GROMACS .gro file of N, CA, C and O in nm:
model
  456
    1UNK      N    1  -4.599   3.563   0.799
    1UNK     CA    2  -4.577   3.442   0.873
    1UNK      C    3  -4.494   3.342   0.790
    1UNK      O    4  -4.393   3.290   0.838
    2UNK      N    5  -4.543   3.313   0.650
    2UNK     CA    6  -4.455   3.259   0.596
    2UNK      C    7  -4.285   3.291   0.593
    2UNK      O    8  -4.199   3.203   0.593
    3UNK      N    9  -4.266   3.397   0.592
    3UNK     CA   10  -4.133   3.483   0.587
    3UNK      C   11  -4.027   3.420   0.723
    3UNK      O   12  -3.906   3.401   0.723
    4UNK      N   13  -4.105   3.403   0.805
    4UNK     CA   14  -4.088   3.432   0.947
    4UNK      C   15  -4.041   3.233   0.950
    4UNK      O   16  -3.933   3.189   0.988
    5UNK      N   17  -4.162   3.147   0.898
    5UNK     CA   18  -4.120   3.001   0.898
    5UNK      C   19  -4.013   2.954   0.789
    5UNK      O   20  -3.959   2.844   0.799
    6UNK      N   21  -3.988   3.032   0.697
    6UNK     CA   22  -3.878   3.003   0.584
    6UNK      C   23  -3.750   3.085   0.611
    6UNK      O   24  -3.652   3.070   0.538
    7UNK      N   25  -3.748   3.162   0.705
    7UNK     CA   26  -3.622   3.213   0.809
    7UNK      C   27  -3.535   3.114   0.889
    7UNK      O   28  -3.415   3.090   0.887
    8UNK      N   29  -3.652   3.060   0.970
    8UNK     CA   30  -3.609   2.943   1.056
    8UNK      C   31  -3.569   2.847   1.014
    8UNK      O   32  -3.459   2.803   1.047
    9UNK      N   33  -3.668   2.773   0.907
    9UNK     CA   34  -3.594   2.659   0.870
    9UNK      C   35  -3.470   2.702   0.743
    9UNK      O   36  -3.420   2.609   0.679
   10UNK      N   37  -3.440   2.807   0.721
   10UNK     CA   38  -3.291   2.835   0.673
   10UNK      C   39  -3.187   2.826   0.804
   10UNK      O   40  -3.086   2.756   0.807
   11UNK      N   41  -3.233   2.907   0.907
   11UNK     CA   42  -3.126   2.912   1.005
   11UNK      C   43  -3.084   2.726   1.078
   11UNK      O   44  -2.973   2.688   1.115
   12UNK      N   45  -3.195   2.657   1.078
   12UNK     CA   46  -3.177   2.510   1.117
   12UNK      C   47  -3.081   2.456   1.007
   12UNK      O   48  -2.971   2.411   1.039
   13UNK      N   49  -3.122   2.462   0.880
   13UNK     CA   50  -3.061   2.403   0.760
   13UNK      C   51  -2.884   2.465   0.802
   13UNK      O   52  -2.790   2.388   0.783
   14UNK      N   53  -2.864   2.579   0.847
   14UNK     CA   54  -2.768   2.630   0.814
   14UNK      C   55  -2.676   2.577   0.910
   14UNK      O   56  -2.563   2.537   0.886
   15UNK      N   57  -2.756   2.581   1.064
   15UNK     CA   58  -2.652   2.530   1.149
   15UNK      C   59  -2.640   2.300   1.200
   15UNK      O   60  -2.562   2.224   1.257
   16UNK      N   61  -2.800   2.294   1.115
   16UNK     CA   62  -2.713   2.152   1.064
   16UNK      C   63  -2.615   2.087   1.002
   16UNK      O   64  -2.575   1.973   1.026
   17UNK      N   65  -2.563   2.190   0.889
   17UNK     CA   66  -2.533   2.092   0.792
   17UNK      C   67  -2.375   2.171   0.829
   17UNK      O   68  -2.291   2.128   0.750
   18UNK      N   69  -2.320   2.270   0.923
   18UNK     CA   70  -2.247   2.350   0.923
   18UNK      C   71  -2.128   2.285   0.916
   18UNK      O   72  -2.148   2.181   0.979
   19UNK      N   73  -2.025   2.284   0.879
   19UNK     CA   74  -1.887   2.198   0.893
   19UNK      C   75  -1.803   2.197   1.061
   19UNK      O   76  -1.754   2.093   1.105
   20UNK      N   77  -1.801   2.268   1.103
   20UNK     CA   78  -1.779   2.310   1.219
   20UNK      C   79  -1.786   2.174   1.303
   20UNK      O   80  -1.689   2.121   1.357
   21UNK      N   81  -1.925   2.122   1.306
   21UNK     CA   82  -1.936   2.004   1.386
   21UNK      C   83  -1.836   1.882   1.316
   21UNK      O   84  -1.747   1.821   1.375
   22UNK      N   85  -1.883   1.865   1.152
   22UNK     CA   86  -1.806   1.762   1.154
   22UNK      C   87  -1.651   1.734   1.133
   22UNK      O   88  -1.591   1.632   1.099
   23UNK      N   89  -1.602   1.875   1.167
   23UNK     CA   90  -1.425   1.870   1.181
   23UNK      C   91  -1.399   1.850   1.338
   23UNK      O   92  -1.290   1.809   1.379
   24UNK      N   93  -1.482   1.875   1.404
   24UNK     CA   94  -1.472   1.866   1.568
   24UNK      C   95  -1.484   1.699   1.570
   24UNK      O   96  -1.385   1.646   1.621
   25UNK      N   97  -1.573   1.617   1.530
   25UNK     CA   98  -1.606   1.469   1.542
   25UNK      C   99  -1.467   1.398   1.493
   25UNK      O  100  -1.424   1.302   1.557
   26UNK      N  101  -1.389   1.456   1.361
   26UNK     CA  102  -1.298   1.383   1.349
   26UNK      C  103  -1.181   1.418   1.370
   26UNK      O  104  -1.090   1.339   1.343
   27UNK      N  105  -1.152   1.560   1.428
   27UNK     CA  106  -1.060   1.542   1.559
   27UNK      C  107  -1.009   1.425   1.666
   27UNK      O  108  -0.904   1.368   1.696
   28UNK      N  109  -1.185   1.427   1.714
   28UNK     CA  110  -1.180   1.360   1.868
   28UNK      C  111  -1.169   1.166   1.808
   28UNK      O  112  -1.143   1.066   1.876
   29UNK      N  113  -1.206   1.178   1.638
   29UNK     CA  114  -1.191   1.036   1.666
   29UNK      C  115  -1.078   0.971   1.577
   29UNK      O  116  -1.054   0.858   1.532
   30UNK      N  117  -1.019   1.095   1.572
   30UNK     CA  118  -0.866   1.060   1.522
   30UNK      C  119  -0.746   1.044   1.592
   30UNK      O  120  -0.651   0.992   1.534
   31UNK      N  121  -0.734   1.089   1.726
   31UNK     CA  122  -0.629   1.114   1.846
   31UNK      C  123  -0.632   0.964   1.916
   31UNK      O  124  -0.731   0.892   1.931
   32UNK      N  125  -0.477   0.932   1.959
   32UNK     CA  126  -0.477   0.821   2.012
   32UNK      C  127  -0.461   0.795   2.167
   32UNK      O  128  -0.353   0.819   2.222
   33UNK      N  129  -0.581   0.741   2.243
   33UNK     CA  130  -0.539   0.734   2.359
   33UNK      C  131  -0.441   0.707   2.439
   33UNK      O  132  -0.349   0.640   2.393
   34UNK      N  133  -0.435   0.753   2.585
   34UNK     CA  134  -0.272   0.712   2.648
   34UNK      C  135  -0.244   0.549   2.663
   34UNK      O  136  -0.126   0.514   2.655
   35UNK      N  137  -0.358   0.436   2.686
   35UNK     CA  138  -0.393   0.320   2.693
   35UNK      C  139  -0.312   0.273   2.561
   35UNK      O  140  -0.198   0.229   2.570
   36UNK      N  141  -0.375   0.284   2.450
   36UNK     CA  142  -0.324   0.239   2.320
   36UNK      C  143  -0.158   0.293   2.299
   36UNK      O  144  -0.061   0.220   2.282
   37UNK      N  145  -0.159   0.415   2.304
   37UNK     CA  146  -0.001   0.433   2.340
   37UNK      C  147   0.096   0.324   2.424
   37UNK      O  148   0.211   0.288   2.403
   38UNK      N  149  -0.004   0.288   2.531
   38UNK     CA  150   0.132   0.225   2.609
   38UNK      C  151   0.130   0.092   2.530
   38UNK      O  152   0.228   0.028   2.491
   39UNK      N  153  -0.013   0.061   2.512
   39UNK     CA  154   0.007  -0.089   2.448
   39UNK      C  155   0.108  -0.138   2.337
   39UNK      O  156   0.157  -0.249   2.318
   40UNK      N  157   0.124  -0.018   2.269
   40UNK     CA  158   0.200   0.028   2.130
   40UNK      C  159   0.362   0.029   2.165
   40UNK      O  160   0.453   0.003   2.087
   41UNK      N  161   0.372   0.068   2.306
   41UNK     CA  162   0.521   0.090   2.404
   41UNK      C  163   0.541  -0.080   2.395
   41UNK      O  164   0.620  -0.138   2.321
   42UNK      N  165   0.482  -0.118   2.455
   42UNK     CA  166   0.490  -0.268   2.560
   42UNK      C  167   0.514  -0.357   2.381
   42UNK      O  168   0.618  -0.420   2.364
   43UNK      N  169   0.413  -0.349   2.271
   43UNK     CA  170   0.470  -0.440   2.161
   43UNK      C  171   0.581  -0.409   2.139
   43UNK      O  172   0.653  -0.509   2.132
   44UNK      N  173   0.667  -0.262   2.116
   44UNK     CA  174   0.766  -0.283   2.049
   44UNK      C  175   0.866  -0.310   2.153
   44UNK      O  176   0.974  -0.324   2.094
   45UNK      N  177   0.883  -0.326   2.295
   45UNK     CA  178   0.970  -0.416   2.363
   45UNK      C  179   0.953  -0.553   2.317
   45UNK      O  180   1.043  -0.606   2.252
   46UNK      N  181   0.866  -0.604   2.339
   46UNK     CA  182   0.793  -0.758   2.341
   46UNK      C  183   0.870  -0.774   2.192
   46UNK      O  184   0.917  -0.888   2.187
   47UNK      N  185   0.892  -0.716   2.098
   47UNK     CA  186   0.912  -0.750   1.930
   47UNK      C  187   1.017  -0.761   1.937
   47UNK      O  188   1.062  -0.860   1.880
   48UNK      N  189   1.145  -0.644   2.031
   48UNK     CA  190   1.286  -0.635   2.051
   48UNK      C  191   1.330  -0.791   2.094
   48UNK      O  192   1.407  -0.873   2.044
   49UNK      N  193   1.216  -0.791   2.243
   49UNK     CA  194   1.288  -0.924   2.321
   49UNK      C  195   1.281  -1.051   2.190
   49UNK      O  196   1.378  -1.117   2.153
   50UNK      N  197   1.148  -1.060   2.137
   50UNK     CA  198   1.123  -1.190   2.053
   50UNK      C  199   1.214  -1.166   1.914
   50UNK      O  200   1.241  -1.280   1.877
   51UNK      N  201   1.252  -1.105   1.853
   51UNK     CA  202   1.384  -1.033   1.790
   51UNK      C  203   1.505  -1.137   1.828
   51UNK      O  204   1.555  -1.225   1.757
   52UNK      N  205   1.543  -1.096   1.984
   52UNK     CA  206   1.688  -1.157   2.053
   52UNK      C  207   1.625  -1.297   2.042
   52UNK      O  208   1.665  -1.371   1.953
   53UNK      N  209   1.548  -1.329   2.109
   53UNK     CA  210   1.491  -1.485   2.086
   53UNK      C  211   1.521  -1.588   1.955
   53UNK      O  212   1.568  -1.702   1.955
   54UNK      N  213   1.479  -1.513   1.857
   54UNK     CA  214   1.478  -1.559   1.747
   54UNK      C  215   1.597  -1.574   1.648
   54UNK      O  216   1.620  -1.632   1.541
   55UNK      N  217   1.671  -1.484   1.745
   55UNK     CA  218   1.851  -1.495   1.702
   55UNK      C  219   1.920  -1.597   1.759
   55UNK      O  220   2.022  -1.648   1.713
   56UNK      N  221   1.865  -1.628   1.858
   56UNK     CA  222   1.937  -1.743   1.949
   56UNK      C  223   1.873  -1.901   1.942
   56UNK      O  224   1.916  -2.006   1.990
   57UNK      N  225   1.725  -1.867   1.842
   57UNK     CA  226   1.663  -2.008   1.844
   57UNK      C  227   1.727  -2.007   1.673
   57UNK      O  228   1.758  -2.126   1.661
   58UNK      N  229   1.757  -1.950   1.562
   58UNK     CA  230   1.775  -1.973   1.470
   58UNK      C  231   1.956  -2.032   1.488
   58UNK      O  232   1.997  -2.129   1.424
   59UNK      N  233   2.041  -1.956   1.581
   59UNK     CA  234   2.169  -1.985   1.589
   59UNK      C  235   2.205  -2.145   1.643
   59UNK      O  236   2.294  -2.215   1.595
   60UNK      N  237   2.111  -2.184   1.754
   60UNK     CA  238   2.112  -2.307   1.811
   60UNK      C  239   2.035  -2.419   1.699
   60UNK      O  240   2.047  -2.542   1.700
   61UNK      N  241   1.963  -2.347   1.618
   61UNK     CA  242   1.868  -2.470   1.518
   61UNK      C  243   2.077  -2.482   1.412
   61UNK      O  244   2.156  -2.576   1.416
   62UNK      N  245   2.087  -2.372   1.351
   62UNK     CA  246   2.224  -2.421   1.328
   62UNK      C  247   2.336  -2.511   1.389
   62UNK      O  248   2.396  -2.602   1.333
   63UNK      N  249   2.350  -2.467   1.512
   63UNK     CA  250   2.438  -2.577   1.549
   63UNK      C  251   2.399  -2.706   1.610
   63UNK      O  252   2.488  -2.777   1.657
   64UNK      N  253   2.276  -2.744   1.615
   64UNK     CA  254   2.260  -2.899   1.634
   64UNK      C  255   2.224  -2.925   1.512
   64UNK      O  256   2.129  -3.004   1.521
   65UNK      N  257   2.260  -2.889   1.340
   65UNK     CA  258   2.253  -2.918   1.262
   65UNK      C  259   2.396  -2.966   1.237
   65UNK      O  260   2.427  -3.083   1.212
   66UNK      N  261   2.490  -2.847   1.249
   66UNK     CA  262   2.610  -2.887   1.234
   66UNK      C  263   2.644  -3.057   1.329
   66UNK      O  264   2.668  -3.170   1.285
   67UNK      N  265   2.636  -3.020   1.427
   67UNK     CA  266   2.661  -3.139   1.519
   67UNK      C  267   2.602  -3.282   1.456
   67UNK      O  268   2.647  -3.397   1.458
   68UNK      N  269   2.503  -3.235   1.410
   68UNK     CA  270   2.411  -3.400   1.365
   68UNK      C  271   2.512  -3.433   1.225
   68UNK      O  272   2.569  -3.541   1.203
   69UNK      N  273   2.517  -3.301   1.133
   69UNK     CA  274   2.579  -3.409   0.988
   69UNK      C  275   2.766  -3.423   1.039
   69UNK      O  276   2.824  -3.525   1.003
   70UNK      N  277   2.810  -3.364   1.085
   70UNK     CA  278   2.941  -3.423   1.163
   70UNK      C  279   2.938  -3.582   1.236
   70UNK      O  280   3.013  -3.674   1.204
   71UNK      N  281   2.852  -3.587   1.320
   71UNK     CA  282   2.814  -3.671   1.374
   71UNK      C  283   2.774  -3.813   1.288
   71UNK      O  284   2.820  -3.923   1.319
   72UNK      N  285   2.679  -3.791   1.175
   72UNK     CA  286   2.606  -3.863   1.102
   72UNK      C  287   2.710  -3.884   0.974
   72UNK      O  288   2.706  -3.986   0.905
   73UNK      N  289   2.797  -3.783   0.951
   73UNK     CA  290   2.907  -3.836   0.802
   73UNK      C  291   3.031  -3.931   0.881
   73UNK      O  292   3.092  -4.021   0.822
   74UNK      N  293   3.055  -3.893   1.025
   74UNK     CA  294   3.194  -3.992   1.028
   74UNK      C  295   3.088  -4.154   1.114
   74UNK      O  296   3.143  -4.251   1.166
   75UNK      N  297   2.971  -4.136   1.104
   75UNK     CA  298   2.905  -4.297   1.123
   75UNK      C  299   2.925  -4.285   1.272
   75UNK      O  300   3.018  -4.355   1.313
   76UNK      N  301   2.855  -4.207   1.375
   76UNK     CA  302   2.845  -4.237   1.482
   76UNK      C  303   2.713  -4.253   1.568
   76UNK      O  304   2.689  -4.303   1.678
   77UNK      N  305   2.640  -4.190   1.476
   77UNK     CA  306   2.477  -4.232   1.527
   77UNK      C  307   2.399  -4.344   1.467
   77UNK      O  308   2.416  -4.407   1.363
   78UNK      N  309   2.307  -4.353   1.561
   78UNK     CA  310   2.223  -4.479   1.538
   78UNK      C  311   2.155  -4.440   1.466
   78UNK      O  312   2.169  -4.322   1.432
   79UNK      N  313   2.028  -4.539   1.397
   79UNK     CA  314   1.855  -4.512   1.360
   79UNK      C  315   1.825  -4.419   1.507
   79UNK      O  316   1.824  -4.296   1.501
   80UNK      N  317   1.808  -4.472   1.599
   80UNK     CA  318   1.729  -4.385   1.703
   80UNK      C  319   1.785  -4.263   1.749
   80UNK      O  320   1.707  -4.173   1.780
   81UNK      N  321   1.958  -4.235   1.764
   81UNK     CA  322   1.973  -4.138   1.764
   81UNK      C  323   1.953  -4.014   1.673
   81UNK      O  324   1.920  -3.903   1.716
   82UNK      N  325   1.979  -4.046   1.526
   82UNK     CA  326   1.916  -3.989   1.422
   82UNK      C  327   1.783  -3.921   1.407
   82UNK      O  328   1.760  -3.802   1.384
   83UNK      N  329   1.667  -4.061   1.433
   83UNK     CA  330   1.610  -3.993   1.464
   83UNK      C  331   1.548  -3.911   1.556
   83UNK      O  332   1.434  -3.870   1.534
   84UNK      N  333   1.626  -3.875   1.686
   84UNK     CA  334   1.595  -3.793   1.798
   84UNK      C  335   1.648  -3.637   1.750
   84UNK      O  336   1.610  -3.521   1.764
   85UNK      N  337   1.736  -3.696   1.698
   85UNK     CA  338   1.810  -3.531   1.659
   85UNK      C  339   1.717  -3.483   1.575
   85UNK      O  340   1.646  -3.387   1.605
   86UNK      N  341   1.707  -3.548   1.459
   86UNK     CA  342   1.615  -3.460   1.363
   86UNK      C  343   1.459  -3.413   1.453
   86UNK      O  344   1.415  -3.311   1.400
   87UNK      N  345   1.407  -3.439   1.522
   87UNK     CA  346   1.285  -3.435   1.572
   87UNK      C  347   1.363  -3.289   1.648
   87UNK      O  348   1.317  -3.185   1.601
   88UNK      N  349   1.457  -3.270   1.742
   88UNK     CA  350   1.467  -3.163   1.796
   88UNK      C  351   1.515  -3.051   1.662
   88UNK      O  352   1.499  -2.930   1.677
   89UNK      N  353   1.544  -3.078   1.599
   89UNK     CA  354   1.590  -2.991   1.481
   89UNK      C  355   1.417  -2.929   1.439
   89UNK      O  356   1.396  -2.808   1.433
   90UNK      N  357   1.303  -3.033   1.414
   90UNK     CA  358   1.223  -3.005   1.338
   90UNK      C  359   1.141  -2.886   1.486
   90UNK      O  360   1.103  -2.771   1.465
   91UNK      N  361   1.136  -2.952   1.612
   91UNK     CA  362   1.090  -2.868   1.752
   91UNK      C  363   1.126  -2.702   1.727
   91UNK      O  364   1.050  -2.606   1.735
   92UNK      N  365   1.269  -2.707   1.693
   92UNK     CA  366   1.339  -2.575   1.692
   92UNK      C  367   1.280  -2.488   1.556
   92UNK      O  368   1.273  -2.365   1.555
   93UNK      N  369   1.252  -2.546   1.479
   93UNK     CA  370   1.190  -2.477   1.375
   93UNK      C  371   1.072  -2.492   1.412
   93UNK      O  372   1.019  -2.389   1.368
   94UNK      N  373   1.018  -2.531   1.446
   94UNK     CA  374   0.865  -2.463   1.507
   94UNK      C  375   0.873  -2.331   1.606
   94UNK      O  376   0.808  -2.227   1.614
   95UNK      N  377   0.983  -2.386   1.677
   95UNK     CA  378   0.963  -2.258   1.779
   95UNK      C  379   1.015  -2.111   1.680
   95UNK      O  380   0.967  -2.000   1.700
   96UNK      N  381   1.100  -2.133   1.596
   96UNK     CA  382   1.127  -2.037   1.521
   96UNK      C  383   1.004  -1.925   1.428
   96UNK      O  384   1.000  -1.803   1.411
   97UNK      N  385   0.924  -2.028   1.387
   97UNK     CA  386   0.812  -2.033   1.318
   97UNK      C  387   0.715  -1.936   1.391
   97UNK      O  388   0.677  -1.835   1.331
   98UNK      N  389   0.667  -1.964   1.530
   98UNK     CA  390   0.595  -1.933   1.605
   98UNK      C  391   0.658  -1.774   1.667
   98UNK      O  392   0.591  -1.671   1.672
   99UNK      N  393   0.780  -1.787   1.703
   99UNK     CA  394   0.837  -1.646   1.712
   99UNK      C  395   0.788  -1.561   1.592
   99UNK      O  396   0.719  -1.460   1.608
  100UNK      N  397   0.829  -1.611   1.465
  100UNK     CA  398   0.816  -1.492   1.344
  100UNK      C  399   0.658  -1.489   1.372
  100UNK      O  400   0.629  -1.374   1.406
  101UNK      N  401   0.576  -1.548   1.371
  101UNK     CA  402   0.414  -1.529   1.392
  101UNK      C  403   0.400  -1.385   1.492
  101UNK      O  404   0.342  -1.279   1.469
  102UNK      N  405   0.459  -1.418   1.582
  102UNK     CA  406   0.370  -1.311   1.685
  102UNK      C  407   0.456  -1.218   1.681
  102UNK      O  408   0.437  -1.143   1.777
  103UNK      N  409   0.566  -1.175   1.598
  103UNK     CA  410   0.673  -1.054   1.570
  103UNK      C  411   0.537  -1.008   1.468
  103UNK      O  412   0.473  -0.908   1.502
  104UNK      N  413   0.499  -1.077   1.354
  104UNK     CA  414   0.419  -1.031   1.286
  104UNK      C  415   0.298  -0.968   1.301
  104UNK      O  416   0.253  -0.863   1.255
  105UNK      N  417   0.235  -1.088   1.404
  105UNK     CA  418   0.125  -0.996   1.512
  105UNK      C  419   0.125  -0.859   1.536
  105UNK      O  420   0.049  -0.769   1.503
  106UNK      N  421   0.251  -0.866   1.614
  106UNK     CA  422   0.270  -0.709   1.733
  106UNK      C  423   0.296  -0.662   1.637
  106UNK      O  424   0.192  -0.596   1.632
  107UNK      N  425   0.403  -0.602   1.450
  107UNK     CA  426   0.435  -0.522   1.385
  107UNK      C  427   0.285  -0.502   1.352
  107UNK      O  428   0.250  -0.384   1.356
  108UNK      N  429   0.169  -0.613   1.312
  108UNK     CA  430   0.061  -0.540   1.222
  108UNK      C  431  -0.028  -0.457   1.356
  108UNK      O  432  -0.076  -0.346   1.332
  109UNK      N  433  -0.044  -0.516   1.484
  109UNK     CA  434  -0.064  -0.415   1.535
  109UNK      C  435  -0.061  -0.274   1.593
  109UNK      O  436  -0.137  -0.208   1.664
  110UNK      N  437   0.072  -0.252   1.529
  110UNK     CA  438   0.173  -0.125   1.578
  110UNK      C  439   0.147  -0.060   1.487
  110UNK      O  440   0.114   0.056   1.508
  111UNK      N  441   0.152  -0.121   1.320
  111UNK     CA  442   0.063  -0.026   1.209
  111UNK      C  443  -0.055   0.025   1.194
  111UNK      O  444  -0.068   0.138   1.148
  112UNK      N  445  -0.189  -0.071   1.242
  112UNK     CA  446  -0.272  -0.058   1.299
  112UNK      C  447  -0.313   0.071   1.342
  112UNK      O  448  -0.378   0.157   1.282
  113UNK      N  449  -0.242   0.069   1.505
  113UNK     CA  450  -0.253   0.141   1.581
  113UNK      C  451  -0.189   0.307   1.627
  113UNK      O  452  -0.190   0.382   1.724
  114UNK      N  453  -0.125   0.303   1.461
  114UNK     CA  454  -0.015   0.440   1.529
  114UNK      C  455  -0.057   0.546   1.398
  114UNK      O  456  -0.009   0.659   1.392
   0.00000   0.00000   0.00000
C-alpha cells in the first residue's frame, strides 16, 4: 500500500510541476491582441498628423517672430502692441509644447505596447 501511495504522489508531483503548462501560460500571455494592434495603428497616424502640426506651429512661432523684431527694430509698435505679440508668441509655444507631450505619450505607448 505504501508503494501504491508513493506512486501517486510521484505521478501528481510529476504532472504538477511539468513545464508543459508553464510554456503554454506564457504563450497566451505574450501575444498581442487585434484591439491593441489597432490602437497601436490609430497612435502612429495620430503621431504622423501631430508631427505635420508641429511643423507648422513651430514654422508660424518663427515667423511672427520675424515680423515682431522687424517691426519692433524700425520703431513701429507700441507698449501694447508689443505686448500682444509677445503673448501670441509665448500661446504658440505652448501649443508647441503640448504637441511634443502627447507625440511623447503615443511613442511611449507604442513601446509599451508592441
Amino acid at each position: 500500500m505504501k508503494k501504491l501511495i508513493l506512486l501517486f504522489a510521484l505521478l501528481v508531483g510529476v504532472n504538477y510541476f511539468s513545464p508543459a503548462e508553464a510554456l503554454a501560460q506564457t504563450v497566451i500571455s505574450s501575444g498581442i491582441d487585434s484591439k491593441t494592434q489597432e490602437k497601436i495603428e490609430k497612435a502612429k497616424i495620430k503621431i504622423e498628423k501631430y508631427q505635420n502640426d508641429h511643423e507648422k506651429a513651430v514654422a508660424k512661432r518663427q515667423d511672427l517672430r520675424e515680423k515682431f523684431e522687424k517691426k519692433n527694430s524700425a520703431g513701429k509698435l507700441s507698449p501694447n502692441d508689443i505686448e500682444k505679440i509677445t503673448k501670441k508668441i509665448e500661446k504658440q509655444a505652448k501649443s508647441i509644447e503640448k504637441l511634443e507631450k502627447k507625440m511623447a505619450k503615443l511613442e511611449k505607448f507604442i513601446d509599451e505596447n508592441s
